[in-house]
XYZ file of C-alpha atoms in Angstrom:
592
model
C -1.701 -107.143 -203.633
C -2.899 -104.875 -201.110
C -4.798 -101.558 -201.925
C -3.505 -98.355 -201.107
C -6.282 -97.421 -199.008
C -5.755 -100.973 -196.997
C -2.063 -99.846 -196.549
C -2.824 -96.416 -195.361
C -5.051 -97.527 -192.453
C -2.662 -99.586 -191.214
C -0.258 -96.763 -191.501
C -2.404 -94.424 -189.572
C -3.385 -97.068 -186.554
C 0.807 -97.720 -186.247
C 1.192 -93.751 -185.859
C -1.815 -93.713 -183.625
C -0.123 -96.136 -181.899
C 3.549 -94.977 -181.671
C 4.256 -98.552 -182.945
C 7.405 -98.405 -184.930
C 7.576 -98.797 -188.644
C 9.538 -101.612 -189.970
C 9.944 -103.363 -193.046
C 8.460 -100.094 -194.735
C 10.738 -100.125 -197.707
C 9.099 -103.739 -198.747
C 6.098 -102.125 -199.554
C 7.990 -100.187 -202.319
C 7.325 -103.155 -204.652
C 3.337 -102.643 -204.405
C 2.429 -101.454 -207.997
C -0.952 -100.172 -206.767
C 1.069 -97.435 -204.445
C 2.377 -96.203 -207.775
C -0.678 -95.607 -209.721
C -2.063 -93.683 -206.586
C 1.075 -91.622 -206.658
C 0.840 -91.668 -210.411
C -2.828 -90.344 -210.425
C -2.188 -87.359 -207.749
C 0.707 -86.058 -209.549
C -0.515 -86.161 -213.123
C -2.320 -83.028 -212.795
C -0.050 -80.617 -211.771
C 2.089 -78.162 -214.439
C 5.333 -79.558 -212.823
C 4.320 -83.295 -214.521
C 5.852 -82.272 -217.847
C 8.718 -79.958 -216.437
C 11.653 -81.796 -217.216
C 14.467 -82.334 -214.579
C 18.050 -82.720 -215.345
C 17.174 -85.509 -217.957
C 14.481 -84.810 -220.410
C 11.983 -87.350 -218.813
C 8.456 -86.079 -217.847
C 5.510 -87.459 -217.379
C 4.571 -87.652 -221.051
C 5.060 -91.490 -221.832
C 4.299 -93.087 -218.881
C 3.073 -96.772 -218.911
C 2.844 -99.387 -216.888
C 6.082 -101.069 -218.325
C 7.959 -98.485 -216.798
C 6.439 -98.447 -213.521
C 7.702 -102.205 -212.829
C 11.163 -101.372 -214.029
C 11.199 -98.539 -211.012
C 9.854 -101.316 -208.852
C 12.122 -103.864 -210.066
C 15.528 -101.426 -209.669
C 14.175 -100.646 -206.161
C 13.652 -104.278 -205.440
C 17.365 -104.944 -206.405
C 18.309 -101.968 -204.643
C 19.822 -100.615 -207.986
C 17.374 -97.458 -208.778
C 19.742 -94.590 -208.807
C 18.337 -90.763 -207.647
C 19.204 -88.266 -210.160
C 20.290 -84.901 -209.110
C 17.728 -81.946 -209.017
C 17.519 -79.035 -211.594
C 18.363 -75.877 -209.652
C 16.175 -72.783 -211.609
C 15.050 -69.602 -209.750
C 11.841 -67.914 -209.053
C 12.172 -64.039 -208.846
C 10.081 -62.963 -205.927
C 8.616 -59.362 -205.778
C 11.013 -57.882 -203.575
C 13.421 -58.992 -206.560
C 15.206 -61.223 -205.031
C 15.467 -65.162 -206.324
C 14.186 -68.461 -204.674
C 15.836 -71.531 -205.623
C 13.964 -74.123 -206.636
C 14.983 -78.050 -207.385
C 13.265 -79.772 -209.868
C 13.720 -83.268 -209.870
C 13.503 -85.972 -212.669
C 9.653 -87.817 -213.758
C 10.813 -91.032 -211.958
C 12.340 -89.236 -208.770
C 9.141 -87.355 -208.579
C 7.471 -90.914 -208.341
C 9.011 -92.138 -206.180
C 9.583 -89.525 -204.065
C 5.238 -89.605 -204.023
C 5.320 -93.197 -203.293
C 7.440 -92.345 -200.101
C 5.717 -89.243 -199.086
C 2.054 -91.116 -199.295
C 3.227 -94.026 -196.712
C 5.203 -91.288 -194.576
C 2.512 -89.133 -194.385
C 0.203 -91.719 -193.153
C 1.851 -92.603 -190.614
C 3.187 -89.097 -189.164
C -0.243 -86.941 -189.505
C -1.362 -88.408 -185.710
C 1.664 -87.777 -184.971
C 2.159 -84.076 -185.208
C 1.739 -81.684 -182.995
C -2.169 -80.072 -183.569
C -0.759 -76.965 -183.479
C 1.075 -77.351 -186.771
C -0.553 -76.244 -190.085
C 2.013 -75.945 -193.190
C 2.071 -78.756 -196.178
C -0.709 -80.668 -194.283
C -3.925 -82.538 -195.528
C -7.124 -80.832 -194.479
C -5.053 -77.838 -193.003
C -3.479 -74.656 -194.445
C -3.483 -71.094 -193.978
C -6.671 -70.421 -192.786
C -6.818 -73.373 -190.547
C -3.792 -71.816 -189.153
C -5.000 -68.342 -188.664
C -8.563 -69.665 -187.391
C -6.900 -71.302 -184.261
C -5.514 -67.703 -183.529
C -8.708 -66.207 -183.962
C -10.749 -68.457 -181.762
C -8.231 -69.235 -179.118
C -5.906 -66.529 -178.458
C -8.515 -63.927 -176.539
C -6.782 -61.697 -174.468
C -2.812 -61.823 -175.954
C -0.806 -59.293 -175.426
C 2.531 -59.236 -176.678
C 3.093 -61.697 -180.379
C 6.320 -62.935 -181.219
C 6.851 -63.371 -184.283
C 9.281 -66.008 -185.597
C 10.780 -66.957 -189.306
C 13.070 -69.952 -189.771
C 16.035 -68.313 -192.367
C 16.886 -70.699 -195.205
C 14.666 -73.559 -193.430
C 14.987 -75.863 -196.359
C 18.276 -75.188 -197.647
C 19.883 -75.596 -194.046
C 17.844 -78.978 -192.447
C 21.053 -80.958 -191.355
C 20.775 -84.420 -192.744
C 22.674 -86.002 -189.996
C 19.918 -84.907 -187.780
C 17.290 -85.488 -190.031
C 18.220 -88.991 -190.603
C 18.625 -89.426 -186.468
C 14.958 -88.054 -186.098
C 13.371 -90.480 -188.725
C 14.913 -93.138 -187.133
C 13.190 -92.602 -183.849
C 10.354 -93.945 -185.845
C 10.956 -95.627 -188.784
C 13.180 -98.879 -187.948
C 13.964 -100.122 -191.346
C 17.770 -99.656 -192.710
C 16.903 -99.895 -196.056
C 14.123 -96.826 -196.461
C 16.551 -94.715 -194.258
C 19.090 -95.495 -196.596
C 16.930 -94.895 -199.754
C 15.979 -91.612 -198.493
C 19.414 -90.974 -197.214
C 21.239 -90.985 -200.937
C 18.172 -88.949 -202.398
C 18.962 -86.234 -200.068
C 22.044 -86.288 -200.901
C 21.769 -86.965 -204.769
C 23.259 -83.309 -205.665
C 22.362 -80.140 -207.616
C 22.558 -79.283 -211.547
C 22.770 -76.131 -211.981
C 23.907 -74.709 -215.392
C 25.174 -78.230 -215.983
C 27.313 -78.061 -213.300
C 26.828 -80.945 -210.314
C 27.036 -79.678 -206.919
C 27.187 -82.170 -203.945
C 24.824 -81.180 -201.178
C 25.348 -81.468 -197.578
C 22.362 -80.278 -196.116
C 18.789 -79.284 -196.716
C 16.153 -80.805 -198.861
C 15.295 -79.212 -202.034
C 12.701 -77.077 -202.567
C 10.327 -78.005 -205.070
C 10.303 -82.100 -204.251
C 7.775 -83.996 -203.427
C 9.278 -85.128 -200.428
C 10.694 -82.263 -199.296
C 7.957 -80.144 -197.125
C 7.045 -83.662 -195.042
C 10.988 -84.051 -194.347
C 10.838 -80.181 -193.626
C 7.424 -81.049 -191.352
C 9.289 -84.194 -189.414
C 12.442 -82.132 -189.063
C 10.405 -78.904 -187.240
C 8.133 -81.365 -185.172
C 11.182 -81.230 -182.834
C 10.517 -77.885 -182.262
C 6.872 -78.262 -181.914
C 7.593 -81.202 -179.228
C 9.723 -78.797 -177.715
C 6.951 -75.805 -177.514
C 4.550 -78.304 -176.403
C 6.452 -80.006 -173.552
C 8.615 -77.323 -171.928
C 7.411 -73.512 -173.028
C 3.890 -74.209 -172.708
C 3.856 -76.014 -169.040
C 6.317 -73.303 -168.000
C 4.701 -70.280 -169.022
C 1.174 -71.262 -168.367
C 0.590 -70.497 -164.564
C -2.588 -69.648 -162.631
C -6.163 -71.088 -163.234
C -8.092 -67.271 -164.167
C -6.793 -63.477 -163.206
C -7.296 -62.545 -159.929
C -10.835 -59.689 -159.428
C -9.294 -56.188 -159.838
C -9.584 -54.592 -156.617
C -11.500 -51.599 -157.502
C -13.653 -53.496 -159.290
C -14.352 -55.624 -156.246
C -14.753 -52.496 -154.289
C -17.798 -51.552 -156.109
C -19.686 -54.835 -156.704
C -19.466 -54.632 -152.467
C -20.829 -51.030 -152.684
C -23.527 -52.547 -155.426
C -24.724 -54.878 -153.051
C -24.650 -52.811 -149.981
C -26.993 -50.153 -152.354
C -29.287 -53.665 -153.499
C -29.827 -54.114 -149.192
C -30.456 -50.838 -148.423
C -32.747 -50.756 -151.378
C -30.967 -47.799 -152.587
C -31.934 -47.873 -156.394
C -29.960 -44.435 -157.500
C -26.735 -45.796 -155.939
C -27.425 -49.280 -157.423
C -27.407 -47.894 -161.041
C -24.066 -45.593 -160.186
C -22.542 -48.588 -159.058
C -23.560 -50.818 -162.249
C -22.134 -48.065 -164.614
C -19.253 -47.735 -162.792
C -18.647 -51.775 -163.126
C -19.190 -51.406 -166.671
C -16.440 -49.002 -166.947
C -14.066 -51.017 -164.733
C -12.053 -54.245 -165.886
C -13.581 -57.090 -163.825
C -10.278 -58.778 -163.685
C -6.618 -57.707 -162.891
C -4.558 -57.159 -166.437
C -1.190 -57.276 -164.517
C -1.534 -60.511 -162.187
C 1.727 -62.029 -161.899
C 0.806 -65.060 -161.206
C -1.171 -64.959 -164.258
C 0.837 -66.089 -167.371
C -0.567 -67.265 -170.599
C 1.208 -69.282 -173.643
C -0.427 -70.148 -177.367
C 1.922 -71.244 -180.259
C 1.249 -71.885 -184.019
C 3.519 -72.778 -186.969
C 3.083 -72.902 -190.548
C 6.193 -74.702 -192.128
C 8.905 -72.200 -191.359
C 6.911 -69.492 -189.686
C 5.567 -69.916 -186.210
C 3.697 -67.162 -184.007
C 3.334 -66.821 -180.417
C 1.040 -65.200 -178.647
C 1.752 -64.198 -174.460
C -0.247 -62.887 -171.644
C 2.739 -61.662 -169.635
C 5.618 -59.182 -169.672
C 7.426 -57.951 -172.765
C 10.487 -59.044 -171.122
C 8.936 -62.620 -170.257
C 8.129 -62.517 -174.373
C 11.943 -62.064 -174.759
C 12.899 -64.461 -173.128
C 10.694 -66.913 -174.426
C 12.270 -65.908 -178.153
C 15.672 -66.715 -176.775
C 14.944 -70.030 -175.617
C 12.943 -70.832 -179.084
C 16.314 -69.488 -180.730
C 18.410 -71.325 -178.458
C 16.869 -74.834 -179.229
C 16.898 -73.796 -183.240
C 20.187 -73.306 -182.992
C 21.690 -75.749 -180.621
C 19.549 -78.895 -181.831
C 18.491 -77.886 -185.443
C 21.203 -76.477 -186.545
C 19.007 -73.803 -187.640
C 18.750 -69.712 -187.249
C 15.870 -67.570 -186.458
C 15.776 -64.490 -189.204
C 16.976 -61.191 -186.985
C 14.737 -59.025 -189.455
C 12.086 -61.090 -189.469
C 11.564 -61.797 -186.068
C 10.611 -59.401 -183.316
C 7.903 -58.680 -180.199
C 4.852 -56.928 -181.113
C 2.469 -55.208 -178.699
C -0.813 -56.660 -179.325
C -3.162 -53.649 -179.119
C -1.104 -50.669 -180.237
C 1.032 -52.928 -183.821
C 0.296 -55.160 -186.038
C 2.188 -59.017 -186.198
C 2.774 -60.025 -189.646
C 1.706 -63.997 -190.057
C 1.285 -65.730 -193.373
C -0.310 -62.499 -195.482
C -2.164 -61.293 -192.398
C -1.850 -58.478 -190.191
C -2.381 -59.984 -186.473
C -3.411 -57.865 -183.851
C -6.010 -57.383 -180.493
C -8.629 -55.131 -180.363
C -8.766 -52.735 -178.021
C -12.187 -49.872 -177.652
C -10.154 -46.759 -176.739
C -13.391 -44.832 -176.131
C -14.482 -44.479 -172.243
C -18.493 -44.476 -174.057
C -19.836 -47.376 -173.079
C -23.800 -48.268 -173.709
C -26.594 -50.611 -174.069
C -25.734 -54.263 -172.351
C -23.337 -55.290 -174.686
C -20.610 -57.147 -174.027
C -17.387 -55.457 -174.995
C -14.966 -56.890 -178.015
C -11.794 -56.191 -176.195
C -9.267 -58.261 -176.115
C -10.119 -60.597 -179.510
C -7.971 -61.000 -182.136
C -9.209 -59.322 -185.288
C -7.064 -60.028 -188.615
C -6.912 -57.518 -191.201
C -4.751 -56.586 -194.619
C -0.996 -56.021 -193.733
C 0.225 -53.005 -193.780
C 0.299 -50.917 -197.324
C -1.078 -53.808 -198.483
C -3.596 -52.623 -201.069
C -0.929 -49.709 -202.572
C 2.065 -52.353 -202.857
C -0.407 -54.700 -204.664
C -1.787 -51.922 -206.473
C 1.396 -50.885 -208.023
C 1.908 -53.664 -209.693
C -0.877 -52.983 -212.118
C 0.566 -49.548 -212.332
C 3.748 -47.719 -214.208
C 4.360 -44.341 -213.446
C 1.208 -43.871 -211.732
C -0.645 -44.751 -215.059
C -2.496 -47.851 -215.714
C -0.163 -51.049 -216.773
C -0.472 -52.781 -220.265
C 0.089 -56.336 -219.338
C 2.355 -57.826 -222.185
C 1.455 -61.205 -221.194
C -2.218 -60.579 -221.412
C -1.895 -59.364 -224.813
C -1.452 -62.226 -226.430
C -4.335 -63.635 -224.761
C -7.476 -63.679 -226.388
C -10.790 -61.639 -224.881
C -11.622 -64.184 -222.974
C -8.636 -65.584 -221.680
C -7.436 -62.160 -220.516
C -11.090 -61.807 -218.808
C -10.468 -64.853 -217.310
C -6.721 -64.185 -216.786
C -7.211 -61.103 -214.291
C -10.458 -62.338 -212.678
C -8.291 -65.622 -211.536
C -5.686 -63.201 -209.860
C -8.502 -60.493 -208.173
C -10.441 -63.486 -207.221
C -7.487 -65.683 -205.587
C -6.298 -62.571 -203.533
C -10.158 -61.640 -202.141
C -10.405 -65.462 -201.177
C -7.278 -66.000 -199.176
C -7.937 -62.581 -197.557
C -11.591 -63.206 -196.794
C -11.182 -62.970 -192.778
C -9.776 -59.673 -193.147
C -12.007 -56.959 -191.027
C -10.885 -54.359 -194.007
C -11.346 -56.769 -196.868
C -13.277 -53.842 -198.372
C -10.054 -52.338 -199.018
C -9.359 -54.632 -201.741
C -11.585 -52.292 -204.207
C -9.182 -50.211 -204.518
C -6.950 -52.851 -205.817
C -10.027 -53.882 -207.920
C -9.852 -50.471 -209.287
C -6.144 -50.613 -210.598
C -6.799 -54.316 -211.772
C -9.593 -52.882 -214.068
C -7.937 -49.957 -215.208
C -4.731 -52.149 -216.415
C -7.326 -54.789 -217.834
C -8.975 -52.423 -219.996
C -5.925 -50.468 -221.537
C -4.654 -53.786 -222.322
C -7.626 -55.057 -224.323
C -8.023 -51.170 -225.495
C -4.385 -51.865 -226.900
C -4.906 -55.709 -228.179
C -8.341 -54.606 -230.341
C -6.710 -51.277 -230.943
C -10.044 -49.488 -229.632
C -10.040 -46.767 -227.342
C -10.995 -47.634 -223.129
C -14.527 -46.221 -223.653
C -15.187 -48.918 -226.807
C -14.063 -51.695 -224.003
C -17.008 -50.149 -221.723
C -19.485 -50.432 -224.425
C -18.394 -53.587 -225.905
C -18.116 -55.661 -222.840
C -20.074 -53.879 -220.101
C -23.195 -56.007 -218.548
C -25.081 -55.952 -214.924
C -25.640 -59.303 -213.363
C -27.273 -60.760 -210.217
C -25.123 -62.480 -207.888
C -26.256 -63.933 -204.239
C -29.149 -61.260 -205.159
C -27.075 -58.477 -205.554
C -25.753 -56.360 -208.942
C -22.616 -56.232 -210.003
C -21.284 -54.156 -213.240
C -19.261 -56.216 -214.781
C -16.990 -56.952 -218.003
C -18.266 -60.046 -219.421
C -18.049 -62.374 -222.555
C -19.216 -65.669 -224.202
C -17.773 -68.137 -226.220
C -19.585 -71.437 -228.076
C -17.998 -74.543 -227.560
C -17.924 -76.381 -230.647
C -17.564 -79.210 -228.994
C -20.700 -79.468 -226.812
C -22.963 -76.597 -227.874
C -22.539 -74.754 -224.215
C -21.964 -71.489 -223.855
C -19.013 -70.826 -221.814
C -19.013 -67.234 -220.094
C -15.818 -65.211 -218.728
C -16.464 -62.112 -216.469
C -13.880 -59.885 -214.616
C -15.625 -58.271 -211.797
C -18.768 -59.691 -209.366
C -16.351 -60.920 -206.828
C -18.083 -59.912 -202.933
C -15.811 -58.181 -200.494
C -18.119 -59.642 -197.923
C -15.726 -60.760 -194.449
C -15.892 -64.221 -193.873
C -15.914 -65.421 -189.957
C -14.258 -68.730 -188.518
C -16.188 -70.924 -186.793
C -15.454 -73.297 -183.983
C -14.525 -76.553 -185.718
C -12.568 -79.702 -184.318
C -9.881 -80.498 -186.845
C -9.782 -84.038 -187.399
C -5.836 -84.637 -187.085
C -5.823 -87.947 -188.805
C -7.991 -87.376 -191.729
C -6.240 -89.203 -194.819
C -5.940 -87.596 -198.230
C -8.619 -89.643 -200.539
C -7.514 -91.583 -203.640
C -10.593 -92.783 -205.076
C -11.057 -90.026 -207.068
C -8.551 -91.754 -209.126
C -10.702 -94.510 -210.350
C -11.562 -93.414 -213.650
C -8.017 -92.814 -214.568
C -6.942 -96.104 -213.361
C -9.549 -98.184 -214.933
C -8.311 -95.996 -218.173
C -4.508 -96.797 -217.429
C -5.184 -100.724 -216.838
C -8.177 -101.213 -220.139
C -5.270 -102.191 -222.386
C -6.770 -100.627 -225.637
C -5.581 -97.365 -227.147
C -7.730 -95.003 -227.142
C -6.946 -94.053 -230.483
C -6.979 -96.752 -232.890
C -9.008 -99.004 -230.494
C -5.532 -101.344 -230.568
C -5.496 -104.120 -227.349
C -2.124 -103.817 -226.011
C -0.474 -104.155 -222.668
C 1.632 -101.526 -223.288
C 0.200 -98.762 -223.155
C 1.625 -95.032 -222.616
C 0.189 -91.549 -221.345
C 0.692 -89.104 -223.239
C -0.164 -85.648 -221.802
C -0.381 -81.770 -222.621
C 0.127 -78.879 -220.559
C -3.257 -76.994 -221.224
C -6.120 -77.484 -223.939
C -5.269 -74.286 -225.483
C -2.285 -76.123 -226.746
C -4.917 -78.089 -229.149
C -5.280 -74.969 -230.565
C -2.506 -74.771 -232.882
C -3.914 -77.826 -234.564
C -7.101 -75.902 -235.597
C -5.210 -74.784 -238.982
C -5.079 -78.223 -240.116
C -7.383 -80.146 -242.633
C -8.460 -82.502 -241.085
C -6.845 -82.031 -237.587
C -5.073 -85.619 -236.131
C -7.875 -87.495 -234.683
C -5.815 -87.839 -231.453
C -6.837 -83.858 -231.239
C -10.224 -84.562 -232.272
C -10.523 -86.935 -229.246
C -9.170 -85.102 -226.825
C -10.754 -82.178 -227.470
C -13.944 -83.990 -227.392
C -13.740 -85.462 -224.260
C -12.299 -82.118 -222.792
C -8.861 -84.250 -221.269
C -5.436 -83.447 -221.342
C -4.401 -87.077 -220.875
C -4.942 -90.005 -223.504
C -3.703 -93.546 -223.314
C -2.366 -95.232 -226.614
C -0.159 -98.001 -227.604
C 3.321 -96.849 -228.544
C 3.190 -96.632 -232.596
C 0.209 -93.753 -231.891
C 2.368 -92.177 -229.290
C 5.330 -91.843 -232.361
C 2.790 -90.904 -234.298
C 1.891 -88.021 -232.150
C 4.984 -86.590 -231.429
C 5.735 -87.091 -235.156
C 2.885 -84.762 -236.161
C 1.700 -87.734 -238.601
């Protein structure tokens, strides 16, 4: 049986090649694929969310893993419709989200691992969302580093992306590639599997749903039509002329410079240099000049032109024209618009874009002038929006969800959510700016523990105030420690200590076929395939996983006398997943 990693190489040299794939849904039957897909998805909260059965990942075993690959062999396994839920955004509005069934999820990762190996050399470099080694940032570097001089930004949001992918089209685009019946078929029925939603099934007859597995590489094969599209007809046609032609007054005086250097004239020599320094060397309005970039992440793209705003415009109606005549899909009106580069602000994945641009005539010293990069920085109103939400009525927030945390947890609750915003907005210019939020954060933190201890805010201070060192500088901090039992450690929590220090991109080559790693995986394999419960020591072949959300949820076993030893163990070893032969499996869920 061939390894996964084996099978992904020769997935990656086919897409280097272009070489069709065929006979791809044969390798459906190759347990090892499973456990890799097993072992990546284990970890994640949405493992024991149930989907329109009550099947999660909790009882997993090997047993059941060949009865997937047996039903697929026989061409009998049956895709169950997703659960339809919503996510309330912050505007207030709802995002659907489908949640599918343990088993879909499976082998939905099975699909998505081959896929994936073969596509990545395929897309376009210029694509970022729901890749490996690429994100956000990866995204936003590329503007940084190479999109000097831009002048108008046109912004661009795909409305509804995943609800609205045709699957007609979809299907017709896979097939370029993929030449096996059977997979197109396969993935053909799970697209169109259907919706539960209040117990209610719903047919669908287009998109792919949010929240599967699958789902954001369909999304990414479906939008590399656009990206060929970009690539091979807006780019060549809008990128004309090898540099900007020497602005004319500019020449002027570097002939009037060297006439002065001749004549040995030193006083009209250093006129002539100041005067060059105030002077653009090149033309800014060459026609013949015309400059393209492009960049997507998943539904969002952003381009930036050296040109005309109504050259920009034009460009937008040709992107919208394609969306809509070959994709089936719209460009969001509110979302979408021209920006001028110096003067507003482009909005792009949490960022506001924009050029800089020295308005002051003073210029000194030798240095070369910043004009013309792109500088990222908070969006607009940024800081108050966030701000508010810590807030009610202008006073700080008790957070009714943090008071039923304990100390720590809250501590370590609040830091998670200050510290996640200051890292994704780390290339900001005016990350500084994120105090303020910092300020609100800590205000709502310590009414809420002032509330849970039933203290007053200056009892917080003195309780839980320390100065620390970090990267040799001192922070004031709220800080706490807990024992654990378990190994003797002391385990800290701290809210506060996180640097607003601007972090810069550097020049570095992507490597566009980098595979996602599965050997961390080992130890959980060798764990799934020992055969003995790791309970009562029992050899067995079958055994199952069973799993738990957090280790806080050991917790309410702390009351018993003795606690289970399955808690014992797991607590011990610090894992949320143990393997044991069915009886101790009954026995856990049996509270015996």
């Amino acid at each position: 049986m061939q390894t996964t990693e084996s099978i992904l190489r020769v997935m990656q040299t086919l897409g280097e090649k272009g070489v069709p794939l065929t006979r791809l849904y044969r390798q459906l039957y190759n347990e090892q694929l499973f456990i890799s897909a097993y072992s990546r998805l284990y970890r994640n909260d949405g493992a024991l969310t149930p989907g329109a059965t009550t099947e999660t990942i909790d009882g997993v075993s090997l047993s059941k893993v060949r009865n997937i690959i047996e039903a697929i062999r026989t061409e009998t396994y049956r895709w169950t419709p997703v659960r339809r839920t919503y996510i309330r955004r912050k505007d207030g509005r709802k995002r659907p989200l489908g949640i599918p069934t343990w088993s879909d999820k499976l082998v939905e990762e099975v699909i998505r691992i081959l896929l994936e190996a073969y596509y990545e050399p395929i897309f376009s470099t210029h694509s970022h969302g729901y890749r490996p080694s690429r994100g956000c940032h990866t995204a936003l570097g590329e503007i940084v580093t190479h999109w000097t001089g831009t002048v108008w930004f046109i912004e661009g949001d795909i409305k509804g992306c995943f609800d609205h992918i045709d699957h007609d089209r979809l299907m017709q685009f896979l097939a370029k590639r993929v030449h096996d019946q059977r997979l197109l078929r396969f993935i053909r029925y799970r697209l169109e599997s259907g919706i539960m939603e209040d117990w209610q099934y719903q047919s669908t007859y287009s998109g792919t749903p949010q929240g599967g597995v699958l789902s954001p590489l369909l999304a990414n094969i479906y939008l590399h039509e656009l990206d060929e599209y970009v690539e091979t007809h807006l780019l060549p046609a809008w990128n004309t002329g090898k540099a900007r032609r020497m602005n004319s007054a500019y020449r002027a005086v570097v002939f009037q410079r060297r006439q002065a250097k001749k004549r040995g004239d030193i006083a009209a020599f250093n006129r002539c240099t100041a005067t060059m320094r105030q002077l653009p060397s090149q033309d800014m309005h060459d026609p013949a000049y015309r400059r393209l970039k492009y960049v997507r992440y998943a539904d969002d793209f952003l381009l930036g032109y050296v040109g005309t705003k109504a050259e920009a415009q034009v460009v937008l109606n040709d992107i919208e024209r394609f969306l809509n005549n070959q994709l089936h899909l719209q460009v969001s009106p509110e979302k979408s618009r021209i920006t001028h580069a110096k003067t507003q602000r482009a909005t792009f994945l949490g960022y506001g874009v924009s050029v800089y641009a020295n308005v002051s005539s003073k210029i000194t010293g030798l240095r070369r002038s910043a004009n013309g990069r792109v500088t990222l920085r908070l969006p607009e109103r940024y800081v108050e929006t966030e701000s508010r939400e810590w807030e009610k009525n202008g006073n700080p927030r008790i957070d009714g969800k943090a008071l039923h945390y304990s100390v720590e947890e809250a501590l370590a609750y609040y830091q998670s959510q200050y510290r996640g915003i200051v890292n994704y907005h780390q290339y900001a210019v005016d990350v500084h700016e994120l105090a303020r939020l910092k300020y609100a954060m800590e205000r709502s933190l310590v009414h809420t523990l002032a509330s849970k201890l039933k203290i007053s805010v200056s009892q917080v201070y003195r309780w839980y105030s320390r100065n620390v060192e970090i990267d040799q500088r001192h922070y004031k901090v709220l800080q706490t420690s807990v024992e654990d039992p378990s190994s003797g450690n002391t385990r800290w929590f701290t809210w506060g200590g996180v640097p607003l220090r601007r972090r810069h991109f550097v020049n570095q080559t992507l490597q566009d076929n980098r595979q996602r790693g599965y050997q961390g995986s080992s130890e959980l394999v060798a764990r799934l395939m020992a055969q003995r419960c790791e309970v009562c020591g029992k050899e067995t072949q079958e055994l199952e996983g069973h799993h738990i959300h957090r280790m806080k949820d050991l917790e309410r076993y702390s009351r018993w006398t003795p606690p289970p030893y399955w808690v014992f163990v797991m607590t011990t070893r610090r894992r949320k997943t143990l393997f044991v032969c069915r009886e101790c499996h009954h026995s856990i869920h049996g509270k015996r």
